[in-house]
Coordinates of C-alpha atoms in Angstrom, one line a residue:
X15 CA 3.8 -20.4 -5.6
X16 CA 6.6 -19.0 -3.3
X17 CA 7.9 -20.8 -0.3
X18 CA 8.5 -18.7 2.8
X19 CA 10.2 -19.8 6.1
X20 CA 8.7 -22.8 7.9
X21 CA 7.1 -24.0 4.7
X22 CA 4.6 -21.1 4.6
X23 CA 3.5 -20.8 1.0
X24 CA 2.1 -17.8 -0.9
X25 CA -0.5 -18.8 -3.5
X26 CA -1.3 -16.2 -6.1
X27 CA -4.6 -15.7 -7.9
X28 CA -4.5 -17.4 -11.3
X29 CA -4.0 -14.2 -13.4
X30 CA -1.1 -13.1 -11.1
X31 CA 0.4 -16.6 -11.2
X32 CA 0.2 -16.6 -15.0
X33 CA 2.0 -13.2 -15.1
X34 CA 4.8 -14.6 -13.0
X35 CA 5.0 -17.9 -14.8
X36 CA 4.8 -16.6 -18.4
X37 CA 6.2 -13.1 -18.5
X38 CA 8.8 -12.8 -15.7
X39 CA 11.6 -12.7 -18.3
X40 CA 9.8 -10.5 -20.9
X41 CA 10.7 -6.9 -21.2
X42 CA 7.6 -5.9 -23.2
X43 CA 4.7 -8.1 -24.0
X44 CA 1.0 -7.9 -25.1
X45 CA -1.5 -8.4 -22.3
X46 CA -4.6 -7.4 -24.2
X47 CA -5.4 -6.2 -27.8
X48 CA -5.1 -2.6 -26.5
X49 CA -2.7 -3.1 -23.6
X50 CA 1.0 -3.9 -23.4
X51 CA 2.8 -5.0 -20.2
X52 CA 6.4 -3.8 -19.4
X53 CA 8.8 -5.3 -16.9
X54 CA 12.1 -4.1 -18.3
X55 CA 13.6 -1.6 -15.9
X56 CA 15.1 0.7 -18.6
X57 CA 11.9 0.7 -20.6
X58 CA 9.8 1.4 -17.5
X59 CA 12.0 4.3 -16.7
X60 CA 11.7 5.7 -20.2
X61 CA 7.9 5.4 -20.2
X62 CA 7.6 7.1 -16.8
X63 CA 9.9 9.9 -17.8
X64 CA 8.1 10.4 -21.1
X65 CA 5.3 12.5 -19.5
X66 CA 3.9 13.2 -16.0
X67 CA 0.9 11.3 -14.7
X68 CA -2.4 12.8 -15.8
X69 CA -5.3 13.5 -13.4
X70 CA -6.9 10.1 -13.9
X71 CA -3.6 8.3 -13.3
X72 CA -3.2 9.7 -9.9
X73 CA -5.0 7.1 -7.8
X74 CA -5.4 9.1 -4.7
X75 CA -5.9 12.5 -6.1
X76 CA -7.9 11.8 -9.3
X77 CA -11.1 13.8 -9.8
X78 CA -14.0 13.5 -7.4
X79 CA -17.3 13.5 -9.3
X80 CA -15.7 15.4 -12.1
X81 CA -14.1 18.0 -9.9
X82 CA -10.3 18.0 -10.2
X83 CA -8.1 17.9 -7.1
X84 CA -5.6 20.6 -7.4
X85 CA -1.9 20.3 -6.5
X86 CA -2.5 22.8 -3.7
X87 CA -5.3 20.8 -2.3
X88 CA -3.2 17.6 -2.5
X89 CA -0.3 19.2 -0.7
X90 CA -2.6 20.6 2.0
X91 CA -4.1 17.1 2.6
X92 CA -0.7 15.5 2.8
X93 CA 0.7 18.1 5.2
X94 CA -2.3 17.5 7.5
X95 CA -1.9 13.7 7.3
X96 CA 1.8 14.0 7.9
X97 CA 1.2 16.1 11.0
X98 CA -1.2 13.4 12.3
X99 CA 1.2 10.5 11.6
X100 CA 4.1 12.3 13.2
X101 CA 2.0 13.1 16.3
X102 CA 1.0 9.4 16.6
X103 CA 4.6 8.2 16.3
X104 CA 5.7 10.5 19.1
X105 CA 3.3 8.8 21.6
X106 CA 4.9 6.2 23.9
X107 CA 5.0 2.6 22.8
X108 CA 1.7 0.8 23.5
X109 CA 1.0 -2.9 24.2
X110 CA -1.9 -3.8 21.8
X111 CA -3.3 -7.3 21.4
X112 CA -2.8 -7.9 17.7
X113 CA -3.7 -11.6 17.6
X114 CA -6.4 -12.6 15.2
X115 CA -7.1 -12.2 11.5
X116 CA -4.7 -10.1 9.5
X117 CA -4.6 -7.6 7.7
X118 CA -8.0 -6.6 9.3
X119 CA -6.5 -6.5 12.9
X120 CA -3.5 -4.2 12.1
X121 CA -5.7 -2.0 9.9
X122 CA -8.1 -1.4 12.9
X123 CA -5.1 -0.8 15.2
X124 CA -3.6 1.7 12.8
X125 CA -6.9 3.5 12.5
X126 CA -7.0 3.9 16.2
X127 CA -3.3 4.7 16.5
X128 CA -3.4 7.6 14.0
X129 CA -7.0 8.7 14.0
X130 CA -8.1 7.6 17.5
X131 CA -9.5 10.9 18.6
X132 CA -11.9 11.2 15.7
X133 CA -15.7 11.1 16.0
X134 CA -17.6 8.2 14.6
X135 CA -18.4 10.0 11.3
X136 CA -14.7 10.2 10.6
X137 CA -13.7 6.8 11.9
X138 CA -16.1 5.0 9.6
X139 CA -14.4 6.6 6.6
X140 CA -11.3 4.4 7.3
X141 CA -13.3 1.2 7.8
X142 CA -12.3 -1.7 5.5
X143 CA -15.9 -2.6 4.8
X144 CA -16.3 0.5 2.7
X145 CA -14.2 -1.2 0.0
X146 CA -17.1 -3.5 -0.7
X147 CA -18.9 -1.0 -2.9
X148 CA -18.4 2.7 -3.8
X149 CA -22.1 3.3 -2.7
X150 CA -21.1 2.6 0.9
X151 CA -18.4 5.1 0.7
X152 CA -20.6 7.8 -0.7
X153 CA -23.3 7.1 1.8
X154 CA -20.9 7.4 4.7
X155 CA -19.4 10.6 3.2
X156 CA -22.9 12.2 2.5
X157 CA -24.2 11.4 6.0
X158 CA -21.0 12.5 7.7
X159 CA -20.9 15.8 5.8
X160 CA -24.6 16.6 6.6
X161 CA -24.1 15.9 10.3
X162 CA -20.7 17.4 10.8
X163 CA -20.3 20.6 12.9
X164 CA -17.4 22.9 13.5
X165 CA -15.4 21.7 16.5
X166 CA -14.9 23.6 19.6
X167 CA -11.3 24.7 20.5
X168 CA -10.9 21.7 22.9
X169 CA -12.2 19.0 20.6
X170 CA -9.9 16.1 20.1
X171 CA -9.7 15.8 16.3
X172 CA -6.9 15.1 13.9
X173 CA -5.4 17.9 11.8
X174 CA -7.0 16.2 8.7
X175 CA -10.5 16.2 10.3
X176 CA -10.2 19.9 11.2
X177 CA -9.4 20.7 7.6
X178 CA -12.6 19.0 6.6
X179 CA -14.7 20.8 9.2
X180 CA -13.3 24.1 8.1
X181 CA -15.3 23.9 4.9
X182 CA -17.9 26.7 4.5
X183 CA -20.5 24.8 2.5
X184 CA -22.1 21.3 2.5
X185 CA -20.8 20.6 -1.0
X186 CA -17.2 21.6 0.0
X187 CA -17.4 19.6 3.2
X188 CA -18.6 16.5 1.3
X189 CA -15.7 16.9 -1.2
X190 CA -13.2 17.2 1.7
X191 CA -14.7 14.2 3.5
X192 CA -14.3 12.1 0.4
X193 CA -10.7 13.2 0.2
X194 CA -10.3 12.3 3.9
X195 CA -11.2 8.8 2.9
X196 CA -8.8 8.9 0.0
X197 CA -5.8 9.8 2.1
X198 CA -6.5 8.2 5.5
X199 CA -7.7 4.8 4.5
X200 CA -4.8 3.9 2.1
X201 CA -2.3 4.6 4.8
X202 CA -3.9 1.9 7.0
X203 CA -4.5 -0.4 4.1
X204 CA -1.0 -0.2 2.8
X205 CA 0.8 -0.5 6.2
X206 CA -1.4 -3.4 7.3
X207 CA -0.8 -5.2 4.0
X208 CA 2.9 -4.6 4.0
X209 CA 3.5 -5.9 7.6
X210 CA 1.1 -8.8 7.1
X211 CA 3.1 -9.9 4.1
X212 CA 6.4 -9.4 6.0
X213 CA 5.3 -11.5 8.9
X214 CA 4.1 -14.3 6.8
X215 CA 7.2 -14.3 4.6
X216 CA 9.8 -14.0 7.3
X217 CA 8.8 -14.2 10.9
X218 CA 10.4 -14.8 13.3
X219 CA 12.9 -12.2 12.4
X220 CA 16.5 -12.4 13.4
X221 CA 17.5 -9.8 16.0
X222 CA 20.3 -8.4 13.8
X223 CA 18.0 -7.8 10.8
X224 CA 16.7 -4.3 11.0
X225 CA 13.1 -3.3 10.2
X226 CA 14.3 -1.5 7.1
X227 CA 15.6 -4.7 5.5
X228 CA 12.5 -6.6 6.4
X229 CA 10.3 -3.9 4.9
X230 CA 12.4 -3.6 1.7
X231 CA 12.3 -7.4 1.1
X232 CA 8.5 -7.6 1.8
X233 CA 8.0 -4.8 -0.7
X234 CA 10.1 -6.6 -3.2
X235 CA 8.3 -10.0 -3.0
X236 CA 4.8 -8.6 -2.5
X237 CA 4.7 -5.0 -3.5
X238 CA 1.2 -3.7 -2.4
X239 CA 1.2 -1.4 -5.5
X240 CA 2.2 -4.1 -8.0
X241 CA 1.4 -2.2 -11.2
X242 CA 1.4 1.3 -12.6
X243 CA -1.1 2.2 -15.4
X244 CA -0.4 4.8 -18.1
X245 CA -3.2 5.4 -20.6
X246 CA -2.4 5.6 -24.3
X247 CA -0.3 8.6 -25.2
X248 CA 1.8 9.5 -28.3
X249 CA 4.9 9.9 -26.1
X250 CA 5.0 6.2 -25.5
X251 CA 5.1 5.2 -29.1
X252 CA 8.2 7.4 -29.4
X253 CA 9.8 5.5 -26.5
X254 CA 9.3 2.1 -28.3
X255 CA 7.7 1.5 -31.6
X256 CA 6.1 -1.8 -30.3
X257 CA 3.7 0.4 -28.3
X258 CA 1.1 1.5 -30.8
X259 CA -0.9 4.8 -30.5
X260 CA -3.9 2.8 -29.2
X261 CA -2.1 1.0 -26.4
X262 CA -2.4 1.6 -22.7
X263 CA 0.7 0.6 -20.8
X264 CA 0.8 -1.5 -17.6
X265 CA 4.2 -1.2 -15.9
X266 CA 4.7 -4.3 -13.6
X267 CA 7.0 -4.0 -10.6
X268 CA 5.5 -7.4 -9.7
X269 CA 7.7 -8.9 -12.4
X270 CA 10.8 -6.6 -12.2
X271 CA 11.0 -7.3 -8.5
X272 CA 11.4 -11.0 -9.2
X273 CA 13.5 -10.9 -12.4
X274 CA 16.4 -13.3 -12.3
X275 CA 18.5 -10.8 -14.2
X276 CA 18.1 -8.3 -11.4
X277 CA 18.1 -10.3 -8.2
X278 CA 20.0 -13.3 -6.8
X279 CA 17.5 -16.0 -5.8
X280 CA 14.6 -13.8 -6.7
X281 CA 11.8 -15.9 -5.1
X282 CA 13.6 -16.3 -1.8
X283 CA 13.1 -14.3 1.4
X284 CA 16.5 -12.8 2.0
X285 CA 16.2 -9.5 3.9
X286 CA 20.0 -9.4 4.4
X287 CA 20.5 -8.7 0.7
X288 CA 19.5 -5.1 1.6
X289 CA 22.7 -4.6 3.6
X290 CA 24.4 -4.0 0.2
X291 CA 21.6 -2.7 -2.0
X292 CA 20.2 0.8 -2.3
X293 CA 16.4 0.7 -2.3
X294 CA 16.2 4.1 -4.1
X295 CA 18.5 3.2 -6.9
X296 CA 18.2 -0.6 -7.6
X297 CA 17.0 -1.2 -11.2
X298 CA 13.4 -2.3 -11.4
X299 CA 12.7 -1.8 -7.7
X300 CA 9.6 0.5 -7.7
X301 CA 7.5 -0.3 -4.6
X302 CA 6.5 3.4 -4.4
X303 CA 6.6 4.3 -8.0
X304 CA 9.2 6.0 -10.2
X305 CA 11.7 8.5 -8.8
X306 CA 10.0 11.2 -10.9
X307 CA 6.7 10.7 -9.1
X308 CA 7.1 8.8 -5.8
X309 CA 4.0 7.8 -4.0
X310 CA 2.7 10.6 -1.8
X311 CA 2.5 8.3 1.3
X312 CA 6.0 6.8 1.2
X313 CA 7.4 8.8 4.0
X314 CA 4.4 8.0 6.2
X315 CA 4.0 4.3 5.3
X316 CA 7.6 3.4 6.1
X317 CA 7.8 4.7 9.7
X318 CA 4.3 3.4 10.5
X319 CA 5.3 0.0 9.2
X320 CA 8.5 0.0 11.3
X321 CA 6.5 1.0 14.4
X322 CA 4.1 -1.9 13.7
X323 CA 7.0 -4.3 13.2
X324 CA 8.3 -3.2 16.6
X325 CA 5.0 -4.4 18.1
X326 CA 5.2 -7.6 16.1
X327 CA 8.7 -8.3 17.4
X328 CA 8.0 -7.3 21.0
X329 CA 4.9 -9.6 21.1
X330 CA 6.6 -12.5 19.2
X331 CA 3.7 -12.5 16.7
X332 CA 3.7 -15.5 14.3
X333 CA 1.4 -16.9 11.8
X334 CA -0.6 -19.8 13.2
X335 CA 1.5 -22.9 12.3
X336 CA -1.7 -24.8 11.5
X337 CA -2.0 -22.7 8.3
X338 CA 0.6 -23.4 5.7
X339 CA -0.8 -21.4 2.7
X340 CA -1.9 -17.8 2.3
X341 CA -3.6 -16.5 -0.8
X342 CA -3.0 -13.3 -2.7
X343 CA -6.2 -12.2 -4.5
X344 CA -6.4 -10.0 -7.6
X345 CA -7.5 -6.9 -5.7
X346 CA -6.2 -3.3 -5.6
X347 CA -3.4 -4.1 -3.2
X348 CA -1.1 -7.1 -3.3
X349 CA -1.9 -8.5 0.2
X350 CA -2.2 -11.9 1.8
X351 CA -5.8 -12.6 2.9
X352 CA -7.0 -13.8 6.3
X353 CA -3.6 -14.7 7.9
X354 CA -4.2 -15.9 11.5
X355 CA -1.6 -14.4 13.9
X356 CA -0.8 -15.8 17.3
X357 CA 1.4 -14.6 20.1
X358 CA 3.1 -17.2 22.3
X359 CA 4.4 -14.5 24.6
X360 CA 1.0 -13.0 25.2
X361 CA -0.5 -16.5 25.7
X362 CA 2.1 -17.1 28.3
X363 CA 1.1 -14.0 30.2
X364 CA -2.5 -15.0 30.5

């Protein structure tokens, strides 16, 4: 358990709590008969430099129904998404009501903010409910691809959606729509999780603490991408003989971000520490992966998170004081679940 300001506590799912309790000071340890965990910064660096990620280890751009996603296709998708995010950030500041259950509320806001002009067949692909089962995602993709039509010149669509609709065949359109989900939804998921975590851990924020420090500290304490998996490979045995040829390797920023050897007061919310630290060079700090293969969305997540924090600060959003605990489940992202946000300033205007 970690105590945040105003006695707000973070309660981890049992397996995560066990990792933090039992292995925080371990450089390398056995998680399963065929899996080792690593939290030592130098060893993590050596493993990640030993070989590039393979196709299955690229979470966003791993194969779709056996079809590989090429580097050119990945780059094209990221260029399109980047254009859409930059266009959204150029719009004037808005005044949304973001009170309610987080991270669902900011996720929906971000979906509208970045992909607002989309037709329903695209908007549904960014819906949180599709995470319930892969069958829902494939149903939405199949239906959307079958009904999609080429847009007219004046249609209001994102650059990403236009790339989907440029496909010549149904099979190609279905493939591109699935990739639309793969790149559009994680942006909303990650930013919503990051800012939810930050508000619970630290709000209200001091005026002289910039968003950058708030984001860095939230990513340290609750990194949405809390582990990096590398499947067994002979290069890893050469890095360290304790890694056998049959071992998968789970690298754990969750642990290195809280190592007492690397951080002063590692469990405390101290965004001011980042006045003197370099987020790109600090040992063991890997919220967006290793320097050799940074997360594709890093330069989109950070400005969107800062924009959302601007709204949080302008509205004076705070967690409902009647709730003193928030739980982190063992899901894909490390995010606090069902945090109720209130806005005293907005209430005062009603």
